[in-house]
Every structure is written in C-alpha cells, then in structure tokens.
Short mmCIF file of C-alpha atoms in Angstrom, two decimals:
data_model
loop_
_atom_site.label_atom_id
_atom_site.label_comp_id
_atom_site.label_asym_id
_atom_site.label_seq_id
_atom_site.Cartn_x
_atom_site.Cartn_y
_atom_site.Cartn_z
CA UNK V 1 0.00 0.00 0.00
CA UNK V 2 1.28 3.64 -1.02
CA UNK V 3 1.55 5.57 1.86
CA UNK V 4 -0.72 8.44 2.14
CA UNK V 5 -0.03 12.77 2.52
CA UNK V 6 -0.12 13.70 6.28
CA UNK V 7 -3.42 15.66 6.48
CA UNK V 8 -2.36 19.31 7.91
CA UNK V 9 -3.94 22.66 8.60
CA UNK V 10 -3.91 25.67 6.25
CA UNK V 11 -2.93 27.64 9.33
CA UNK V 12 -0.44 25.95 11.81
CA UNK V 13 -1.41 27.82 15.40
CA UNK V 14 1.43 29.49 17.06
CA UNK V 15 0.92 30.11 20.60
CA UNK V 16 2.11 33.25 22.91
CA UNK V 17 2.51 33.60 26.32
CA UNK V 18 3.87 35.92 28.25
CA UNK V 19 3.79 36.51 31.98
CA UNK V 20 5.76 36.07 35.06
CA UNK V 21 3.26 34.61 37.11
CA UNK V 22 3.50 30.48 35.71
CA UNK V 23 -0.37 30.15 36.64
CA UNK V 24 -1.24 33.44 34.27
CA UNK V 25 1.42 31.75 31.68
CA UNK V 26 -0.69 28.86 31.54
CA UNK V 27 -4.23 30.34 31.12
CA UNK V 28 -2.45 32.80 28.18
CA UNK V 29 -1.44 29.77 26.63
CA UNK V 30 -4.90 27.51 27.44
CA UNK V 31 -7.31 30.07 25.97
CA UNK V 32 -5.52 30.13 22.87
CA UNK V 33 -6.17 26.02 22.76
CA UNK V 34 -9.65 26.56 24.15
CA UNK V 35 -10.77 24.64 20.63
CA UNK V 36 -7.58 22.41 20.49
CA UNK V 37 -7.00 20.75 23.44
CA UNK V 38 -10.34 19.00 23.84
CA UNK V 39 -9.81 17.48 20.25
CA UNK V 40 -6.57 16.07 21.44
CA UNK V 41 -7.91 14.67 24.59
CA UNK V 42 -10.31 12.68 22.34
CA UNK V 43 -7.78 11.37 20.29
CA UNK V 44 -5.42 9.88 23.22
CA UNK V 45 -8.62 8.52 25.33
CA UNK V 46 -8.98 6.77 21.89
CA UNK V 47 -5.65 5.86 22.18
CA UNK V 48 -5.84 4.79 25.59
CA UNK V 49 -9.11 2.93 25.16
CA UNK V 50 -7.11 0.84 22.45
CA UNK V 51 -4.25 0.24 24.75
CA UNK V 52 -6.48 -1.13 27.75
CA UNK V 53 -6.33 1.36 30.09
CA UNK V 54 -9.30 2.10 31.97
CA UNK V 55 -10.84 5.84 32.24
CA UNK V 56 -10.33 5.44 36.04
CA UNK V 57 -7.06 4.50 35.49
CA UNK V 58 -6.14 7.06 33.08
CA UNK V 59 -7.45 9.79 35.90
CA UNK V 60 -4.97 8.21 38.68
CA UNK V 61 -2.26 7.93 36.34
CA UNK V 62 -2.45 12.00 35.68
CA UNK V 63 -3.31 12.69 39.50
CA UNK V 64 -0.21 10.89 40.11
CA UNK V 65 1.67 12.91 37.42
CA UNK V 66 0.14 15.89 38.74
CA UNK V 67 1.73 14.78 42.55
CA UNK V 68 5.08 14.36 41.10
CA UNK V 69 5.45 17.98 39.62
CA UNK V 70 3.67 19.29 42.34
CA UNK V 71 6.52 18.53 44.54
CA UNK V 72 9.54 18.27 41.92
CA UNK V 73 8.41 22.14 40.85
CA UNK V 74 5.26 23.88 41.97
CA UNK V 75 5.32 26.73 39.13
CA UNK V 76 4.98 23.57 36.70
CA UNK V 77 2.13 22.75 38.00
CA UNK V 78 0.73 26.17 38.80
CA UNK V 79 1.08 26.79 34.65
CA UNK V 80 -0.41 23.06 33.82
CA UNK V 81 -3.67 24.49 36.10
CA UNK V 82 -3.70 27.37 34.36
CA UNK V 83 -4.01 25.70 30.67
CA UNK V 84 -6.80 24.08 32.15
CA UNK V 85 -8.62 26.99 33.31
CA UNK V 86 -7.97 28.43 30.20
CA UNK V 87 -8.85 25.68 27.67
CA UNK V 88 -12.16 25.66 30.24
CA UNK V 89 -10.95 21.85 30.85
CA UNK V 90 -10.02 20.07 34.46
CA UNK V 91 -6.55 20.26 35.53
CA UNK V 92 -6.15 16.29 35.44
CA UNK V 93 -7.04 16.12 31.89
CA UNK V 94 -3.99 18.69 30.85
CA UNK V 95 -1.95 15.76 33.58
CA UNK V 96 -2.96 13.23 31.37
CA UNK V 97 -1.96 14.90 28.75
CA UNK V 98 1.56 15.87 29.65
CA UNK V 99 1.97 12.14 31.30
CA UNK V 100 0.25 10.64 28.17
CA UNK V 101 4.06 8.93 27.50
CA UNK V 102 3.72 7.46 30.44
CA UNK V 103 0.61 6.54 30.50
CA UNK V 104 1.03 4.65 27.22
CA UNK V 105 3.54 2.73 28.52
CA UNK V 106 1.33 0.87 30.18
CA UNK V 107 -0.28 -0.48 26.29
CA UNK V 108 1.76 -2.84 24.00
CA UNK V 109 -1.29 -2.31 21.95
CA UNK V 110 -0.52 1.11 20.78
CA UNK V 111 3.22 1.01 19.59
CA UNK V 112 4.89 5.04 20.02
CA UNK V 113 5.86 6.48 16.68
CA UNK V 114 9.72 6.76 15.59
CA UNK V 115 11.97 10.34 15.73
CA UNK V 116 15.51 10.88 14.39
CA UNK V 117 17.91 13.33 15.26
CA UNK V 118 21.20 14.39 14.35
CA UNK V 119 23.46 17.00 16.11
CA UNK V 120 26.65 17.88 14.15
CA UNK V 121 29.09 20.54 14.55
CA UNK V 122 28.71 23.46 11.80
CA UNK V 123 31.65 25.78 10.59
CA UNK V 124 31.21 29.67 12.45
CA UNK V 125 32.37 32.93 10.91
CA UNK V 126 35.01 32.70 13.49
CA UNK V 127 36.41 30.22 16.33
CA UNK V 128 35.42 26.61 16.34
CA UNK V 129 33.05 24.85 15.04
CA UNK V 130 29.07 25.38 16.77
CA UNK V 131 26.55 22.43 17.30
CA UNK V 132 23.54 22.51 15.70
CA UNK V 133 20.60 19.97 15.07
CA UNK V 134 17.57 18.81 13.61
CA UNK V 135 14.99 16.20 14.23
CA UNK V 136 12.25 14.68 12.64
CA UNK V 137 8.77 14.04 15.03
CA UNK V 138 7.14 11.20 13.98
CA UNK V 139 3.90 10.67 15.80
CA UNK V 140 0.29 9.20 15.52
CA UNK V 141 -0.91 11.09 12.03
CA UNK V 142 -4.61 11.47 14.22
CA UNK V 143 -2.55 14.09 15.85
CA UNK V 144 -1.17 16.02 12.73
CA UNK V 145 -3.56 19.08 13.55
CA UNK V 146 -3.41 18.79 17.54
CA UNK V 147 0.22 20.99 18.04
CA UNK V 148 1.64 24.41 17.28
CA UNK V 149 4.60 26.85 17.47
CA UNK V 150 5.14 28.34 20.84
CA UNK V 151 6.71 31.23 22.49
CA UNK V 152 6.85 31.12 25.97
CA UNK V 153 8.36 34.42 28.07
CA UNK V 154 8.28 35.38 31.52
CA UNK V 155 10.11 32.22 33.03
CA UNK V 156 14.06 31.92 33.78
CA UNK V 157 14.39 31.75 29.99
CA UNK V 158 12.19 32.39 27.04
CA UNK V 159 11.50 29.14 25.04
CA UNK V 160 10.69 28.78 21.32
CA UNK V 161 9.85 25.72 19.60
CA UNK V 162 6.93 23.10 19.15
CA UNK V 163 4.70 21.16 21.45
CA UNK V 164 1.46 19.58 21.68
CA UNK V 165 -2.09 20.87 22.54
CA UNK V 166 -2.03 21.25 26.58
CA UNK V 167 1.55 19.72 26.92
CA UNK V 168 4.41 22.10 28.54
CA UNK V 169 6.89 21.45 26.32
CA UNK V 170 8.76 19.16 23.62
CA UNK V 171 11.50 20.33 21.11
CA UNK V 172 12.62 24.15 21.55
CA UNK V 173 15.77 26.47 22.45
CA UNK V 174 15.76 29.00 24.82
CA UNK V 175 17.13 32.71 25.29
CA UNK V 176 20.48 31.45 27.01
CA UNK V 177 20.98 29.45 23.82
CA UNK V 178 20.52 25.52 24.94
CA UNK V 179 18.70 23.77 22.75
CA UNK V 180 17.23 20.75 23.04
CA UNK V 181 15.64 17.88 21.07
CA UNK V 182 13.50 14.81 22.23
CA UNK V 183 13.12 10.89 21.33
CA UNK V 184 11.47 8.60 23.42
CA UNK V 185 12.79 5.35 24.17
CA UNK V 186 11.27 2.60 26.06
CA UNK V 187 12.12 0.39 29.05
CA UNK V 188 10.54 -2.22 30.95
CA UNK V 189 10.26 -0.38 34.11
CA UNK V 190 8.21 2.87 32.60
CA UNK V 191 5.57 4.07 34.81
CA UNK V 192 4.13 6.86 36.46
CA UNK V 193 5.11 8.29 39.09
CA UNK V 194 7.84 10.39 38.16
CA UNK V 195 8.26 13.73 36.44
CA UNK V 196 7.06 13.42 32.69
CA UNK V 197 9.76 13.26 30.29
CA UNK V 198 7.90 16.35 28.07
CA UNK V 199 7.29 18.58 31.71
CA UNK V 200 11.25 17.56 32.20
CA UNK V 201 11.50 18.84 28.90
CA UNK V 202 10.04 22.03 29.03
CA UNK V 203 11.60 22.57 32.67
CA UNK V 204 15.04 21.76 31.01
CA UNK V 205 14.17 24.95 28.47
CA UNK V 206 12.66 27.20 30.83
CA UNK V 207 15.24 26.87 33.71
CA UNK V 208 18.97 25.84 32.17
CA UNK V 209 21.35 28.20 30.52
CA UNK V 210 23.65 25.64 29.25
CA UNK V 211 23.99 21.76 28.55
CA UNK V 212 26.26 21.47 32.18
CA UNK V 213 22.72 23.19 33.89
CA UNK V 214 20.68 20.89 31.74
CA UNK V 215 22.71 17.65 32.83
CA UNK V 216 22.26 18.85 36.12
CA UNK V 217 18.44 19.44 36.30
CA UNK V 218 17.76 15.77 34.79
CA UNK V 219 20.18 14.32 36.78
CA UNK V 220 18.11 15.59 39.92
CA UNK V 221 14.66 14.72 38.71
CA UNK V 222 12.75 11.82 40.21
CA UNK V 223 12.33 10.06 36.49
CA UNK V 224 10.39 6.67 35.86
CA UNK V 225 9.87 6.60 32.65
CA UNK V 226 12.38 6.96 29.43
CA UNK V 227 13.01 9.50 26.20
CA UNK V 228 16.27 11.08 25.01
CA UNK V 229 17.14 15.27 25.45
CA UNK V 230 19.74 15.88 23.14
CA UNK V 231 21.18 18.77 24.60
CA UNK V 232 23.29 21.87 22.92
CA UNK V 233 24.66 24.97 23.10
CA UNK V 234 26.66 27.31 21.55
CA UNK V 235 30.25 25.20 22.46
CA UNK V 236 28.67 21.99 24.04
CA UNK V 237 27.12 19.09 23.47
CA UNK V 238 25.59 16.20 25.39
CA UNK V 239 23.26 13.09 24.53
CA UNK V 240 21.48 11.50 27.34
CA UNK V 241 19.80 8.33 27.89
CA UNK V 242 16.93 8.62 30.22
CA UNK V 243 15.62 6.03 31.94
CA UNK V 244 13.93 4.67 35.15
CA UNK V 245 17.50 2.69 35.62
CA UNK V 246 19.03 6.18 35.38
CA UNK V 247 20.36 8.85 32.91
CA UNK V 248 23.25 8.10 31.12
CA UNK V 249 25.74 10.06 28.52
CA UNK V 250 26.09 8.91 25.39
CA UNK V 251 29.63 9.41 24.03
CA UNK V 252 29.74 11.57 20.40
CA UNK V 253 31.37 9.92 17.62
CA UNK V 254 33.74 12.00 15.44
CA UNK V 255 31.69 15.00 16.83
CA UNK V 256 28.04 13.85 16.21
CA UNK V 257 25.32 12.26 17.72
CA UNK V 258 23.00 10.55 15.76
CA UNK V 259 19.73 9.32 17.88
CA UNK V 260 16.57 7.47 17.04
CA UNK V 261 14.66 4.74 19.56
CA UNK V 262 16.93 2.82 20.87
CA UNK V 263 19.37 3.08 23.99
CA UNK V 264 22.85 3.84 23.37
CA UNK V 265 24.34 2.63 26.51
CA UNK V 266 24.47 -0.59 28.26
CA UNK V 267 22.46 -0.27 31.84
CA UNK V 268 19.28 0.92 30.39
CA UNK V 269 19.73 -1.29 27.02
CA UNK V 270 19.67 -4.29 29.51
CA UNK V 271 15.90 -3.37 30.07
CA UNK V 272 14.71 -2.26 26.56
CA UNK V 273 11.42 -2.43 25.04
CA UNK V 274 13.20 -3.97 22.10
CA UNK V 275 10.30 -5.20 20.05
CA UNK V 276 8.49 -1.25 20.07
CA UNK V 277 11.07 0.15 17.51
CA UNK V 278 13.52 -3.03 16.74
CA UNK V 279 14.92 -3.23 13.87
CA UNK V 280 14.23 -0.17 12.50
CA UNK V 281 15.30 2.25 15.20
CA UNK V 282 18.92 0.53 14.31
CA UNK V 283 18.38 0.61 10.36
CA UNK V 284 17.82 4.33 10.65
CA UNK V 285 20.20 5.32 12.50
CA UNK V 286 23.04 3.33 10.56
CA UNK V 287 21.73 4.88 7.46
CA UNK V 288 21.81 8.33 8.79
CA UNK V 289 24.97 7.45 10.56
CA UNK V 290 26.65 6.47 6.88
CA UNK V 291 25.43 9.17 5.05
CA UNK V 292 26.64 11.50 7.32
CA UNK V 293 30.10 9.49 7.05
CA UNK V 294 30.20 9.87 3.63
CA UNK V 295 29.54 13.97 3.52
CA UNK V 296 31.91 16.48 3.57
CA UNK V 297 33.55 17.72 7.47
CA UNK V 298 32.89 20.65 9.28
CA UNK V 299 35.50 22.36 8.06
CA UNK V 300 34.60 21.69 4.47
CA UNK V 301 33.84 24.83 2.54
CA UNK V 302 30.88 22.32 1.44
CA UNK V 303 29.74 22.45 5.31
CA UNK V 304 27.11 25.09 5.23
CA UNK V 305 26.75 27.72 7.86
CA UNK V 306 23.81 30.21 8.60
CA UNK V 307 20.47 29.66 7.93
CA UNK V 308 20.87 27.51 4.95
CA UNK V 309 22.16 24.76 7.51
CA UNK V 310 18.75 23.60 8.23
CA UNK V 311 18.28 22.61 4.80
CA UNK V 312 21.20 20.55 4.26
CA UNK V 313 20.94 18.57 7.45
CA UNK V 314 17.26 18.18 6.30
CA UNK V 315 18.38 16.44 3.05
CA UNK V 316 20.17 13.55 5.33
CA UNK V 317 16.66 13.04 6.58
CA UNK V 318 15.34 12.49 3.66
CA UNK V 319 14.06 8.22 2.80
CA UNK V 320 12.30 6.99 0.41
CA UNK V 321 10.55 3.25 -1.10
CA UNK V 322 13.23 0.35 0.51
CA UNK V 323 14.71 2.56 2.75
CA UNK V 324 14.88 2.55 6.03
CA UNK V 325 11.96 5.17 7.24
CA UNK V 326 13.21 8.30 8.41
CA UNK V 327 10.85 10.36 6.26
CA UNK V 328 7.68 8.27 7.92
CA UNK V 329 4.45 8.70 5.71
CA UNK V 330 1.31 6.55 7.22
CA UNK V 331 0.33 3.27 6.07
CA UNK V 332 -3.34 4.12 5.25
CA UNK V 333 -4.29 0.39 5.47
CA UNK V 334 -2.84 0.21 9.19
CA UNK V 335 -5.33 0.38 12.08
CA UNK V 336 -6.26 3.17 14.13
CA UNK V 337 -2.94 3.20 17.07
CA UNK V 338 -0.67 2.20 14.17
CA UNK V 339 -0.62 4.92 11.72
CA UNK V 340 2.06 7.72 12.18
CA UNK V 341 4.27 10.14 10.12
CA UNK V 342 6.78 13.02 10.27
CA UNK V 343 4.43 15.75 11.67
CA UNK V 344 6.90 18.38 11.85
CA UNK V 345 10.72 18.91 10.95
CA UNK V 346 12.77 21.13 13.45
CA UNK V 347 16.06 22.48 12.98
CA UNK V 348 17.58 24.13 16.14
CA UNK V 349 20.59 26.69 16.26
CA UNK V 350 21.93 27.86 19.59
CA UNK V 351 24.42 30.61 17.92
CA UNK V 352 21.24 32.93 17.04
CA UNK V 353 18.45 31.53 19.10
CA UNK V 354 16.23 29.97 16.63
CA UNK V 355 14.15 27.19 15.97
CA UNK V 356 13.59 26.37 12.61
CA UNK V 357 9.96 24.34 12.11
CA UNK V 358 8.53 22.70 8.99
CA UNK V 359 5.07 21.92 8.76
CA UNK V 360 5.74 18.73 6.84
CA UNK V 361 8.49 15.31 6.56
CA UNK V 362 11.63 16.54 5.48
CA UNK V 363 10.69 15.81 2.00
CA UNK V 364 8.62 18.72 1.86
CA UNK V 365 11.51 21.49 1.61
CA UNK V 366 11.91 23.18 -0.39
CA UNK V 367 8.58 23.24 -1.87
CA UNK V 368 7.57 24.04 2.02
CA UNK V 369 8.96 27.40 4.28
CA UNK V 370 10.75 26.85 7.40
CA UNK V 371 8.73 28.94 10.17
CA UNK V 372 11.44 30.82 11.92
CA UNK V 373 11.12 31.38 15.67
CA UNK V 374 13.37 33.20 18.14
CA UNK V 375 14.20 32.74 21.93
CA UNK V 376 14.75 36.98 22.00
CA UNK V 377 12.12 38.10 20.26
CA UNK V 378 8.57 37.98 19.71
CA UNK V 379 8.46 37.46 15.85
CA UNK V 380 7.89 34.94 13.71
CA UNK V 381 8.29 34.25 9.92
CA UNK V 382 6.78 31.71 7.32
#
C-alpha cells in the first residue's frame, strides 16, 4: 500500500505567552487552545481505550503525574492548572496529557511512533566549530492538527519551539541558547510516578542556561519513565539516555550524535522495550549514521553555515521506497494506534536563538517554508 499525505492545517497555530506569574502563563497559553485541546484529549482517550487502560485509570495515572510535579516544581504545576482553566478543561485532563508517554507505557497495543535526530558541529564565521541539530517528530498522524509553534516568556528563559495541545513542552531552544531535542525510548520499568519526560522537557528549556545546567536538572529529577534530550549549546554538546535505571551520557562519535529509539548505553539497554522500535530504530540510525560518514567535514567549505544549515541537514533526513523510514508517511491500510508520520521537521541553532519548524516530513523542503522562531524576540516568519 502507497503511503498516504499527512493531512495538515492551512494555518499551523502558534501560541504566545507571556507573563511572570507560571499560573497566568498557563491560562495565556490555554485560551488560545480553548478549541484544540479538547480534540486532542479525544484522540489519546482513543488511544488509551485501544491500549487497555481504563478511564479510572487514566485519571490516577495524571493525578499521580500531577503529585510528582507538584513537589519536583510547583510553578509547573501552577502553569499546567492554568491551561486548564484556560482551555475551560479540568486540571487532570492537561496531567494526562503531559503524562500521556507514560501513560502509554502501560499499552503494547498502541506502539509510540519513531523520531531521528542528528546533532553535528557546523563551521562559524570565526572560532570553532558550533553544534547545531535537527529532528524529525514522527507521531500518531490522528494528531497532525493537535500541536503548534510556541513562544513562551516570563520564566528563567524564554523558550521557542513546538509542542502539543495542553503539553508544557517538547522540542525548543531558549534565550540562554541551549537547545534541546526529544526521542522517546522505552524500558521495561516505565511508569508513572515520576516527572514526565515532556514537563522535564520544558523545565530543562525554561530553567537551564547551558547543557552542564541541563545535565544537572535531569540528573536531579525523580524520572520513571524513558526519552532522550539531546542537549546543545553554543560550544557543548551532550546526549542523554533517560531512563527509570538512570540517565546516562552517550559518548559523540567524530563530533556527532546521531539518535533514534533505541538506547545507546548498556544499563538501560539491559531493560529495553526492544520489540516497540527493533529493527528499524537501528536501520535508521546506521543509514543516517553512513550518510553522514560519507559527507563532507565541518570544516569543508561544502559544510554550510547560517540559515541555509537547516536545509542541508534536512536532506540527510530524507528516505524513500526500501529505505529505512526516516521520512515516515502513514500506512493508510494500518489500524487506528498504528498509523504515524513526520508531523513536523525542526532544525535548532543555539548561535542565534532559533528554531527552525517545517510543517511537513523533510521531504517537503523546499517546496515548504521553514517557520522561523526566536528565543529573544517575539516574531515569527513563514
């Protein structure tokens, strides 16, 4: 079977917030989603209907969630009540929704969809080379229309980048320049309890100023459930394993981290949820991982600096038929829980303090426009 276009809006929402108070953040950000985030709370109780888990359940599972960032950090849970109140929906819903990886771990009904993402180091105007990166994130195609651009200010650090209706946070950069990107991964022990890999996520971009901060914060978080932050700054780098055996560095190699769905160190690969994303969380990243081998070096005059980076790390995400899947397009003939795609493309740059975010796979350039997003300024473009 051919797969199928991602449906996607004429109008990708972009979402502003600005406030110091985290509880007047949060309703900012929930009445613009007043629409939105009851549409995506009917897709995952779908979703959670087709992985077994009970409506009761679901409720204690984002109660529990709720708990854990109560005490972990208050504000976090001061601006998750205040999406609810704004998005006129109960606070434990917008739980559920920021737990909903978690929650899902509980299903080996409803398989999680597949991400790659490659940090490299890019040639600067002058002194060493910068990190930069881009990711593909492939989820459940039910969801193309449920997330949007956001700019969040009024915290530590502003944060620019992408998330889902009623979630905190996902992929994004902030005004100190740390970027971050997200996978998740999966382990036998996942479970609620813990602090939500996406509220660790947006807590990670609304509270670090560099990837030694960032280590830092994660290291100290009460985690029981898995994902990947790869995390970047202007001079830095650092992958990380996450996991409820514990978080774990993943050394570069020749300067670049290449990361799909799978662990890249031994105490949490000991544990893995091998048959979600085995073997094609390997097959992608060893074809990423050659092409990249085969292209020119940072210092190549080939190597591309500036804006029209984005672009050509885009093109190593680009798959097609007999091929492992990086560009994801949905099966239409799969079930309901088993159809997902490349919702969005981002491209993050700590040097200027943008996030660069395609509505589409990373096919679609250049026939699509990168919308441009900063972490020091209120603008937007495309």
């Amino acid at each position: 079977m051919t797969p199928t276009p991602i449906p996607r809006p004429a109008h990708r929402r972009h979402v502003e917030a600005a406030a110091d108070d985290p509880f007047s953040r949060g309703v900012a950000r929930g009445e613009q989603l007043r629409e939105s985030v009851p549409a995506a709370l009917e897709v995952y109780d779908r979703l959670f209907t087709l992985g077994g888990i009970s409506p009761a359940q679901v409720r204690d599972d984002a109660e529990r969630a709720l708990d854990a960032v109560g005490r972990f950090r208050p504000a976090a849970r001061a601006e998750m009540a205040g999406i609810a109140q704004g998005s006129g929906t109960d606070t434990w819903h917008i739980g559920c929704l920021n737990a909903r990886t978690e929650i899902l771990a509980r299903s080996a009904a409803v398989p999680p969809g597949e991400c790659t993402t490659i940090v490299r180091r890019r040639p600067a105007a002058a002194g060493p080379p910068r990190p930069t990166g881009i990711q593909t994130w492939d989820w459940h195609v039910e969801l193309a229309a449920r997330w949007h651009t956001l700019a969040s200010r009024g915290g530590r650090h502003d944060v620019v980048g992408l998330t889902e209706d009623g979630i905190l946070g996902k992929i994004g950069i902030n005004s100190a320049g740390l970027a971050l990107h997200f996978n998740i991964l999966g382990h036998v022990d996942d479970r609620v309890g813990g602090i939500p890999v996406h509220v660790l996520a947006a807590l990670v971009l609304e509270e670090a100023g560099s990837v030694a901060e960032a280590v830092e914060l994660v290291r100290g978080a009460p985690l029981t459930s898995s994902g990947s932050f790869a995390l970047f700054d202007e001079s830095d780098a650092a992958l990380l394993d996450l996991s409820p055996a514990g978080v774990f560095t993943v050394p570069p190699e020749h300067g670049i981290h290449v990361r799909t769905n799978h662990f890249l160190t031994p105490a949490p690969a000991a544990g893995e949820k091998t048959w979600l994303y085995q073997p094609d969380s390997t097959a992608r990243r060893a074809l990423v991982r050659s092409r990249l081998a085969e292209a020119p070096g940072p210092g190549h005059a080939a190597a591309t600096d500036g804006p029209g980076a984005a672009d050509e790390l885009a093109r190593y995400l680009v798959t097609g038929p007999g091929e492992a899947p990086v560009t994801c397009l949905p099966d239409p003939a799969a079930p309901f829980g088993r159809r997902w795609g490349s919702l969005a493309t981002v491209a993050l740059d700590p040097a200027d303090r943008t996030a660069r975010i395609l509505d589409g796979t990373p096919a679609d350039l250049p026939a699509h426009t990168w919308r441009v997003l900063t972490a020091t300024a209120a603008t937007s473009t495309g």
